[in-house]
Coordinates of C-alpha atoms and ligand atoms in Angstrom, one line a residue:
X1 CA -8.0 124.6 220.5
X2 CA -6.9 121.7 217.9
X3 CA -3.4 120.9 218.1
X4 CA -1.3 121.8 214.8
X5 CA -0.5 119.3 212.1
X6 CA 3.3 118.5 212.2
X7 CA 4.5 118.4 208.7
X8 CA 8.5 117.1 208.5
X9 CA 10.5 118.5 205.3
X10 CA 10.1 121.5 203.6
X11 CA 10.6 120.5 199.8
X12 CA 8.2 121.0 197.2
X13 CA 5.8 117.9 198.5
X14 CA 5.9 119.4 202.4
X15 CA 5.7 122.7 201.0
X16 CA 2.7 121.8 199.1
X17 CA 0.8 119.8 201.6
X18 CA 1.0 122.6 204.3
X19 CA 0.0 125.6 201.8
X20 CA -3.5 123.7 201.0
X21 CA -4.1 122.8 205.0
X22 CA -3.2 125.7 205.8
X23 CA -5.6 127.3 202.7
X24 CA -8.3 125.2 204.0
X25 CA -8.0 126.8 207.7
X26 CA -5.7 123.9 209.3
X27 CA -2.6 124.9 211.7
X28 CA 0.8 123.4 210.7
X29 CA 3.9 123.2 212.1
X30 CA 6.4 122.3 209.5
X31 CA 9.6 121.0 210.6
X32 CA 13.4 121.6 208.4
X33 CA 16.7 119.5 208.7
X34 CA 18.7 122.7 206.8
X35 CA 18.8 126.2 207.0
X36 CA 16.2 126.9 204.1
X37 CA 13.4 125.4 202.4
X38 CA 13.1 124.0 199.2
X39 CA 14.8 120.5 199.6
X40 CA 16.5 118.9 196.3
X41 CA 14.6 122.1 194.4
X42 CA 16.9 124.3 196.5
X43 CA 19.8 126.7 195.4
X44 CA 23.0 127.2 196.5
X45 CA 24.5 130.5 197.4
X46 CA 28.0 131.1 196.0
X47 CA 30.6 133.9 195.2
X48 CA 29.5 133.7 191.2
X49 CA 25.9 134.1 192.3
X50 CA 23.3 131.9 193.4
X51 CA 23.4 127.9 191.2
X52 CA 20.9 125.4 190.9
X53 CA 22.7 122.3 191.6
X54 CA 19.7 120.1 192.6
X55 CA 16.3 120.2 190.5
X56 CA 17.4 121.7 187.2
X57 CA 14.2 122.6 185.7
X58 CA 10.5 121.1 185.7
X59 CA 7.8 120.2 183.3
X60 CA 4.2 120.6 184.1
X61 CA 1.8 117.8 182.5
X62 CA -1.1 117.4 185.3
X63 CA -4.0 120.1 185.1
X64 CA -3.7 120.8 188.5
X65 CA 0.0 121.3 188.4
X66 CA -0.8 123.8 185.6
X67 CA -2.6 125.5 187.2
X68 CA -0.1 126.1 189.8
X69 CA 2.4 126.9 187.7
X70 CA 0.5 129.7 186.3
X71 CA 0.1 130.9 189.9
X72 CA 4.1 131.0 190.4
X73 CA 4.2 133.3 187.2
X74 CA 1.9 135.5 188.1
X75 CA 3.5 135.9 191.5
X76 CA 6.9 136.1 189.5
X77 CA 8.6 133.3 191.0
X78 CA 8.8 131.4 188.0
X79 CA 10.2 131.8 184.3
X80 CA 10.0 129.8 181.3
X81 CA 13.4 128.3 180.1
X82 CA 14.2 127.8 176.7
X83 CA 18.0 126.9 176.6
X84 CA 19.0 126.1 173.1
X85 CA 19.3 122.1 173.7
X86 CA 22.1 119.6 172.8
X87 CA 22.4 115.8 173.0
X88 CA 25.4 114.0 173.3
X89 CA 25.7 110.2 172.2
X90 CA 28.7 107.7 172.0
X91 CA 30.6 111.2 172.3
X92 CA 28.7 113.1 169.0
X93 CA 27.2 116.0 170.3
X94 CA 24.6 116.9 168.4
X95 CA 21.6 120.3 168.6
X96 CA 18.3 118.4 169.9
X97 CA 15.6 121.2 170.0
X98 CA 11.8 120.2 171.4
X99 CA 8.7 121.9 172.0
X100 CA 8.8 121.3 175.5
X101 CA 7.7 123.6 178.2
X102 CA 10.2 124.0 180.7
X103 CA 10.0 125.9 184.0
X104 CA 12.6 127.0 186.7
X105 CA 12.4 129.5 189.6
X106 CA 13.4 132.9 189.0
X107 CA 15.4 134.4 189.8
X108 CA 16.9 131.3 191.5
X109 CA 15.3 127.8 191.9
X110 CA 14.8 128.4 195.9
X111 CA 12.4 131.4 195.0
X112 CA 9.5 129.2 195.2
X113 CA 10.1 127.4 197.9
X114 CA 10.4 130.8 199.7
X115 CA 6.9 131.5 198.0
X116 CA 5.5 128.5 199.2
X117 CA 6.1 129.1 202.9
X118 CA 5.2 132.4 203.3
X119 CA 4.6 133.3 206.7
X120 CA 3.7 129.1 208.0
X121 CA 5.9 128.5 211.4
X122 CA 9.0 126.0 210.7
X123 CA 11.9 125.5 212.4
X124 CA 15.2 125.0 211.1
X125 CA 18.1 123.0 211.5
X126 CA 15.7 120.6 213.0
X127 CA 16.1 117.2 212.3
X128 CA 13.9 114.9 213.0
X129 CA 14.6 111.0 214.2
X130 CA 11.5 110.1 215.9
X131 CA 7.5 110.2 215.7
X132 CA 5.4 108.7 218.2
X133 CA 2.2 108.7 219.7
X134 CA 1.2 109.4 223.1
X135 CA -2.4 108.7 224.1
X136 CA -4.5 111.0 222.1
X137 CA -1.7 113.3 220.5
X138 CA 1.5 112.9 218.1
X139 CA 5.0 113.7 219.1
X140 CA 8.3 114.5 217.4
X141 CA 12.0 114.0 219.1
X142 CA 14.6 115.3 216.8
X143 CA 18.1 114.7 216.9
X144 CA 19.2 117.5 220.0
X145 CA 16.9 115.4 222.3
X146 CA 13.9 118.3 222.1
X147 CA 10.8 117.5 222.2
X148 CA 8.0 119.2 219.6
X149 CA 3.5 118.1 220.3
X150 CA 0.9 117.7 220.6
X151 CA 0.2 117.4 217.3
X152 CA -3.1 115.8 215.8
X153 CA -1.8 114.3 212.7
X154 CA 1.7 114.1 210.9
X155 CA 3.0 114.5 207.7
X156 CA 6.1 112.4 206.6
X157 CA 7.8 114.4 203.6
X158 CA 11.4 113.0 203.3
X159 CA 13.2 110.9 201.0
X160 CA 11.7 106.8 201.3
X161 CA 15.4 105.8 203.0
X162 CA 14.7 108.9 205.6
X163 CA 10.9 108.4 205.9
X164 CA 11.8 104.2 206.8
X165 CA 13.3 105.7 210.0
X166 CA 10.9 107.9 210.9
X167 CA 7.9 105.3 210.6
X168 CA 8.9 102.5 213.4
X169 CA 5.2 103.1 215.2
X170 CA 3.8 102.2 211.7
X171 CA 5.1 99.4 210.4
X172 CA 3.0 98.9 207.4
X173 CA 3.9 102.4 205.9
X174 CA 7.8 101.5 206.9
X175 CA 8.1 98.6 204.9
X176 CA 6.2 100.4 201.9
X177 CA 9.2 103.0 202.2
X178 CA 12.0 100.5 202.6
X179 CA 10.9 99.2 199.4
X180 CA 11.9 102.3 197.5
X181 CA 15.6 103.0 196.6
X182 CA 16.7 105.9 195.8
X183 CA 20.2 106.8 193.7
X184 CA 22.7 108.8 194.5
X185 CA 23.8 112.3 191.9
X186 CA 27.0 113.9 192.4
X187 CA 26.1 117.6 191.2
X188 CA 29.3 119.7 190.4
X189 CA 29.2 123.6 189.7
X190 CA 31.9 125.1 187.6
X191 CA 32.5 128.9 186.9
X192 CA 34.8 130.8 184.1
X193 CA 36.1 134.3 183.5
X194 CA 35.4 134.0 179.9
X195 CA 32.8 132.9 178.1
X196 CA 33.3 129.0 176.8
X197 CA 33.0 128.9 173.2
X198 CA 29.9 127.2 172.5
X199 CA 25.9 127.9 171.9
X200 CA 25.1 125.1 174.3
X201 CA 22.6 125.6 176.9
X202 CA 21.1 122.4 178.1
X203 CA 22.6 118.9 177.4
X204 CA 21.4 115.3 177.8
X205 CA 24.3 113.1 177.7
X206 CA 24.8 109.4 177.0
X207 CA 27.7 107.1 177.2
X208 CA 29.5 109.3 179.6
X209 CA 29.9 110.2 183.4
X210 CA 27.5 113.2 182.8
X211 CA 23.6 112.6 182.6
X212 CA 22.8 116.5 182.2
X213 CA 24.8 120.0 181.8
X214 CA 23.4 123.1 182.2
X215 CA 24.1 126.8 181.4
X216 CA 23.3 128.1 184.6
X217 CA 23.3 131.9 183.8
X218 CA 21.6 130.8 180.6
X219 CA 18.2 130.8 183.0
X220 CA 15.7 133.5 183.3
X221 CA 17.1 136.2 186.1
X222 CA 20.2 134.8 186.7
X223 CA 22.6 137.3 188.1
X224 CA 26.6 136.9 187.7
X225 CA 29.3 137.7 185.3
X226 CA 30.5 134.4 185.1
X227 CA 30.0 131.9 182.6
X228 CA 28.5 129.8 185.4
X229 CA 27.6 125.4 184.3
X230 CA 26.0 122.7 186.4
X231 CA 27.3 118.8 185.6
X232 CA 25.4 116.1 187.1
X233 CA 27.1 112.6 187.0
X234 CA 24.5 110.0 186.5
X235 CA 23.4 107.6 189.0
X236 CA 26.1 104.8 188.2
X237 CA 29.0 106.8 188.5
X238 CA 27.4 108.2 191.2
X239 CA 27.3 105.1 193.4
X240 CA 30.6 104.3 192.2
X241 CA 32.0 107.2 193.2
X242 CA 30.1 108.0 196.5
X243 CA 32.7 108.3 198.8
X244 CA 35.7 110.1 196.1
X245 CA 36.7 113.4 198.1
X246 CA 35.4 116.4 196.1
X247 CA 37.9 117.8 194.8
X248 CA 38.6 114.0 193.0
X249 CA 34.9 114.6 191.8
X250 CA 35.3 118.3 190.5
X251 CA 38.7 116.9 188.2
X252 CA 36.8 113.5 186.7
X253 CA 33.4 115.6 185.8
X254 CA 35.3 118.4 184.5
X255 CA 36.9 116.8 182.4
X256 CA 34.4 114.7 180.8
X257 CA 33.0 118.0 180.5
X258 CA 35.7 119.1 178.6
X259 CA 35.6 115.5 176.3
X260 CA 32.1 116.1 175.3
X261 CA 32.5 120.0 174.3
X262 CA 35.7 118.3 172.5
X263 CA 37.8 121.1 173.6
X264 CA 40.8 122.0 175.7
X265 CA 39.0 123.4 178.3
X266 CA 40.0 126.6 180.9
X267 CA 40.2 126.5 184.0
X268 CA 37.3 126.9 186.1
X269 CA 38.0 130.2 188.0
X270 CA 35.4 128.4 190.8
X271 CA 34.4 125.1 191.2
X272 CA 31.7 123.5 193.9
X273 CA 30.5 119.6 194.1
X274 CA 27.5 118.4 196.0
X275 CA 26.5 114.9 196.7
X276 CA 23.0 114.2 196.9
X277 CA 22.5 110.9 198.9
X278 CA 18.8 110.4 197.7
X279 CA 18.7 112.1 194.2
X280 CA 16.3 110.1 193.0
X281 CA 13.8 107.0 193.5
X282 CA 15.1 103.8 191.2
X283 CA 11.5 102.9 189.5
X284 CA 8.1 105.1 189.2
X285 CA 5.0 104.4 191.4
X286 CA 1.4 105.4 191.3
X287 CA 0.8 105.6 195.1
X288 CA 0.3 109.6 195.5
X289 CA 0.6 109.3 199.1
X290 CA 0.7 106.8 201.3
X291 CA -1.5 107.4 204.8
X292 CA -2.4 105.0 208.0
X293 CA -6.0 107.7 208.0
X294 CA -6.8 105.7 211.3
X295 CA -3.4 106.8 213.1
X296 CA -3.5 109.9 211.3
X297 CA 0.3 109.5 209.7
X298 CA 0.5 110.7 205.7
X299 CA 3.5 110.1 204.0
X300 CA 4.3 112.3 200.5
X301 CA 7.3 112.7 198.4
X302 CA 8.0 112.4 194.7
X303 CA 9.1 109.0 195.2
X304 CA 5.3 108.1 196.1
X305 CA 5.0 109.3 192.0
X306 CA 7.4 109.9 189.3
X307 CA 10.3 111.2 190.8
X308 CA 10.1 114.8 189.4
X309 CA 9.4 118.6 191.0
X310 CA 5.6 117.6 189.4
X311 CA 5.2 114.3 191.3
X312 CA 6.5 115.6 194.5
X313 CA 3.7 118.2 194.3
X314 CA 1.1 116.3 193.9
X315 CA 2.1 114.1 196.0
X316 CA 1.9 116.5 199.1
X317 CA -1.3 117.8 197.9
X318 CA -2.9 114.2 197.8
X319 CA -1.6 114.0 201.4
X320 CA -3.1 117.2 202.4
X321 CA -6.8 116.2 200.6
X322 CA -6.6 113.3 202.0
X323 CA -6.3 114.5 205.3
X324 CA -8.6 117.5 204.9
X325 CA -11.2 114.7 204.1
X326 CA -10.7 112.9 207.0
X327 CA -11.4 115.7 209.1
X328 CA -14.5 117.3 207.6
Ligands
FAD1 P1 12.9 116.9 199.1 O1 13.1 118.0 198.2 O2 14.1 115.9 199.2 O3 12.5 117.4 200.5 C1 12.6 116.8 201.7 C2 13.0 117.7 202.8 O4 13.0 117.0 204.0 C3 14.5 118.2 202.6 O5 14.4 119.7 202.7 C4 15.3 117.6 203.7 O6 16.3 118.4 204.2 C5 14.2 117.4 204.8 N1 14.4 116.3 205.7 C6 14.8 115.0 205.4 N2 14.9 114.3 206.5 C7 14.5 115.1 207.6 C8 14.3 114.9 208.9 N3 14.6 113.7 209.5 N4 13.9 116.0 209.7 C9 13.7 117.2 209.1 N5 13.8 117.4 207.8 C10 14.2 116.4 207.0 N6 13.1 117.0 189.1 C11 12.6 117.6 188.0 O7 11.4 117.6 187.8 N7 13.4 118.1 187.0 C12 14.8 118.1 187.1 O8 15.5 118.6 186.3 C13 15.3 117.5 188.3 N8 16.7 117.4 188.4 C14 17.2 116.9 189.6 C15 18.6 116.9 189.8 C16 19.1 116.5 191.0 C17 20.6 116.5 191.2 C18 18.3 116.1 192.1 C19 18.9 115.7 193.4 C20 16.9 116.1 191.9 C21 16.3 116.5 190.6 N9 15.0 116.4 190.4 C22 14.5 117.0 189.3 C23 14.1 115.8 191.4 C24 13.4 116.9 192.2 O9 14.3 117.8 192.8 C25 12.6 116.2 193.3 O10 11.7 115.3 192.7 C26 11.8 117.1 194.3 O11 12.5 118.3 194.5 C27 11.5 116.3 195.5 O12 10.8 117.0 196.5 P2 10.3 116.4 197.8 O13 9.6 117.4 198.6 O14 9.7 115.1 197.6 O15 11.7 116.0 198.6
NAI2 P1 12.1 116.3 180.0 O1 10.8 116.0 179.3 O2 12.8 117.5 179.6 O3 13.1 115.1 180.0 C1 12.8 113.8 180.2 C2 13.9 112.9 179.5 O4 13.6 113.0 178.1 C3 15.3 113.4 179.6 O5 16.0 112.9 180.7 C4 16.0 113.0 178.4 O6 16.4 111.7 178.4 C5 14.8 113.1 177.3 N1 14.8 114.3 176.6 C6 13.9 115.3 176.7 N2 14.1 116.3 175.8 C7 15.1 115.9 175.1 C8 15.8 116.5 174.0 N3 15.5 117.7 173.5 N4 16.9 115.9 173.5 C9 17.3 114.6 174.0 N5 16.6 114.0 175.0 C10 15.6 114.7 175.6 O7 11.7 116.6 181.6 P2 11.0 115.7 182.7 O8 10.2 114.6 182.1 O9 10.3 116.7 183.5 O10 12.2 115.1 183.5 C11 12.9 115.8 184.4 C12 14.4 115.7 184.2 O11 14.9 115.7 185.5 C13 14.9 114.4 183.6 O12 15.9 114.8 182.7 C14 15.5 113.6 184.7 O13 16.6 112.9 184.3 C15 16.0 114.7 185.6 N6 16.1 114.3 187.0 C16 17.3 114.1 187.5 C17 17.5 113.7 188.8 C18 18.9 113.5 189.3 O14 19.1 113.1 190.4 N7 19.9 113.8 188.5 C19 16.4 113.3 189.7 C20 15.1 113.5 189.0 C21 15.0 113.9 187.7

C-alpha cells in the first residue's frame, strides 16, 4: 500500500488541497494545531451565539472558485450577504452601497470548513514543528515529541512565518517563505441588549483604529438575540498594540467604535478580543503554490496569492494538481 499524503493545517488552502487528492483517489492525513478546522475562516463559539472574528466575508472572482461556491450553496453551507454598507473617512461616515457579490458561511463561517473535511482523518491539537525525510518516506514530529509517517509527499499549509520553520530540510522553499510578512489584526467582538441605533451593516473605515465593522447577526443564519458587532483594528494599530492586554484592546476599539457611529455608546453586555498573529501577508504574489516536486514538499496558503479566502483556495488546489500530476 502507498503511504498517505501528510497535509499540515486545516484552513481553507489545506482543506482544499486534501478534498481534490482525496477526490482524485489519494489518502491524506491532515494534520490541526486547534481544536477545529477552518483556520483564520473559523468562528468562535460564544454565549451570544457563534461570531466570525476572523475571515469576515469572501468574494469570488476566479471561474473555478465560482464554481465552488455554487457547490457550498447547494450543500447549504453558504449564503449571500448583502449588509447595507457604510464608509467612514476623516471621521464622515457616509452609505457606500456596491454591486458586489459577497459570500459568508451559514449559518456560521466554520460551516464550510466542517463541509470541507467531511469524513478525511486529522488530528487535532497537533502541532507540528518538524518535517523530515528518512530514506524513502516523509516524517512529521510535532510539538509532544510524537512521531506521525511514513508519508509519500507533504503538504505545507500554514502561515509563511509558520511554514519558514517547518521547511529547514528545504532550504530553497524556506527562504521563499521567510520573504513573506505577514501583519498582525486585533479582532474584537462586542454584544448589546438593545439594538444600537443605526442601519449600518458593514463598514470600511479610514483614518481610524478600525479597518472594518461588521453586523454580525446582520449575516444570513445567524442565531442570537443580541445585537452582536465585529471591529477589526487595522494592521498598524495592530502591531503597535500587539502586546496591550485585552481588556486595554476591548476599551480603545470600542470606543473608536463609538467615535465613528458619533454616539454615546452602551455598554457592551459581552465583549471578546482575539489577536491574530498572521492576519495577513504584507504585499500580493502570483506564486499559487510553491513545491520542491523532486522531494515531494508543496507548500499552499493565501499568502502564495492575494491574501483572501479566494487565494487561499486556489492556492491548495494548485498544490494538490500539482501533485496529482506528479504522480500520474
Ligand atoms: P489559515 O486559515 O491560517 O490555516 C492554517 C491552519 O494551519 C490553521 O488552522 C492553523 O491553526 C494551522 N497551523 C499553523 N501552524 C501549524 C502547525 N505547526 N501544525 C499544525 N497546524 C498548524 N479574507 C477574505 O477573503 N475576506 C475577508 O473579509 C477576510 N477578513 C479577514 C479578517 C481577519 C481578522 C483575518 C485574520 C483574515 C481575514 N481574511 C479575509 C483572510 C482569510 O481569512 C485568509 O486568507 C484565509 O482564511 C487563509 O487560509 P489558509 O488556509 O491559507 O490559512
Ligand atoms: P471587497 O471587494 O469587498 O473589498 C476590497 C476593498 O475594497 C475593501 O478593503 C475596501 O477598501 C474597498 N471596498 C469594497 N467595497 C467598498 C464599498 N462599498 N465602500 C467602500 N470601500 C469598499 O472584498 P475582497 O476584495 O474580497 O477583500 C476582502 C476583504 O478582506 C478586504 O476588505 C480586506 O481588507 C479584508 N481582509 C482583512 C484581513 C485582516 O487581517 N483584517 C486579512 C485579509 C483580508
Amino acid at each position: 500500500m502507498t503511504a498517505p499524503i501528510a497535509i499540515i493545517g486545516t484552513g481553507i488552502a489545506g482543506l482544499a488541497a486534501a478534498q481534490a487528492l482525496h477526490k482524485a483517489g489519494h489518502s491524506v492525513q491532515l494534520f490541526e494545531k486547534s481544536r477545529g478546522p477552518g483556520g483564520r475562516m473559523s468562528s468562535k463559539r460564544s454565549e451570544v451565539g457563534s461570531l466570525d472574528m476572523g475571515a469576515q466575508y469572501f468574494t469570488a472572482r476566479d471561474r473555478r472558485f465560482v464554481n465552488q461556491v455554487q457547490q457550498w450553496q447547494a450543500a447549504g453551507c453558504v449564503g449571500e450577504w448583502t449588509p447595507l454598507l457604510y464608509n467612514s473617512n476623516s471621521g464622515v461616515l457616509s452609505p457606500s452601497p456596491d454591486e458586489q457579490i459577497r459570500w459568508v458561511g451559514t449559518p456560521r463561517m466554520s460551516a464550510i470548513g466542517r463541509e470541507m473535511l467531511g469524513e478525511l482523518p486529522v488530528e487535532y491539537a497537533c502541532r507540528i514543528t518538524e518535517v523530515f525525510r528518512g530514506t524513502q518516506h516523509w516524517h512529521l514530529q510535532d510539538a509532544d515529541g510524537r512521531n506521525f509517517g511514513p508519508f509519500s509527499h507533504v503538504i505545507i499549509a500554514v502561515p509563511a512565518p509558520q511554514a519558514t520553520a517547518l521547511l529547514a530540510t528545504v532550504p530553497k522553499l524556506a527562504a521563499a517563505a521567510a520573504g513573506v510578512q505577514m501583519d498582525p489584526t486585533w479582532a474584537v467582538a462586542v454584544a448589546f441588549d438593545a439594538p444600537l441605533q443605526t442601519a449600518m451593516q458593514g463598514c470600511f473605515v479610514q483614518d481610524s483604529p478600525l479597518d472594518w465593522v461588521a453586523r454580525d447577526r446582520s449575516k444570513p443564519g445567524r442565531d442570537t438575540t443580541r445585537d452582536t458587532w465585529v471591529l477589526h483594528a487595522t494592521s498598524t494599530w495592530s502591531r503597535q498594540h500587539i502586546d496591550l492586554p485585552k481588556e486595554q484592546v476591548i476599551e480603545h476599539l470600542h470606543g473608536a467604535f463609538a467615535e465613528l457611529l458619533d454616539c454615546t455608546m452602551p455598554a457592551p453586555s459581552f465583549t471578546l478580543a482575539h489577536r491574530w498573529l498572521y492576519a495577513r501577508p504584507v504585499g500580493g504574489r502570483e506564486w499559487n503554490t510553491l513545491a520542491d516536486v523532486d522531494l515531494g514538499v508543496y507548500v499552499c496558503g493565501d499568502w502564495c496569492l492575494s491574501g483572501r479566502v479566494e487565494g487561499a483556495w486556489i492556492s491548495g488546489s494548485e498544490a494538490a494538481r500539482k501533485l496529482i500530476a506528479q504522480l500520474e
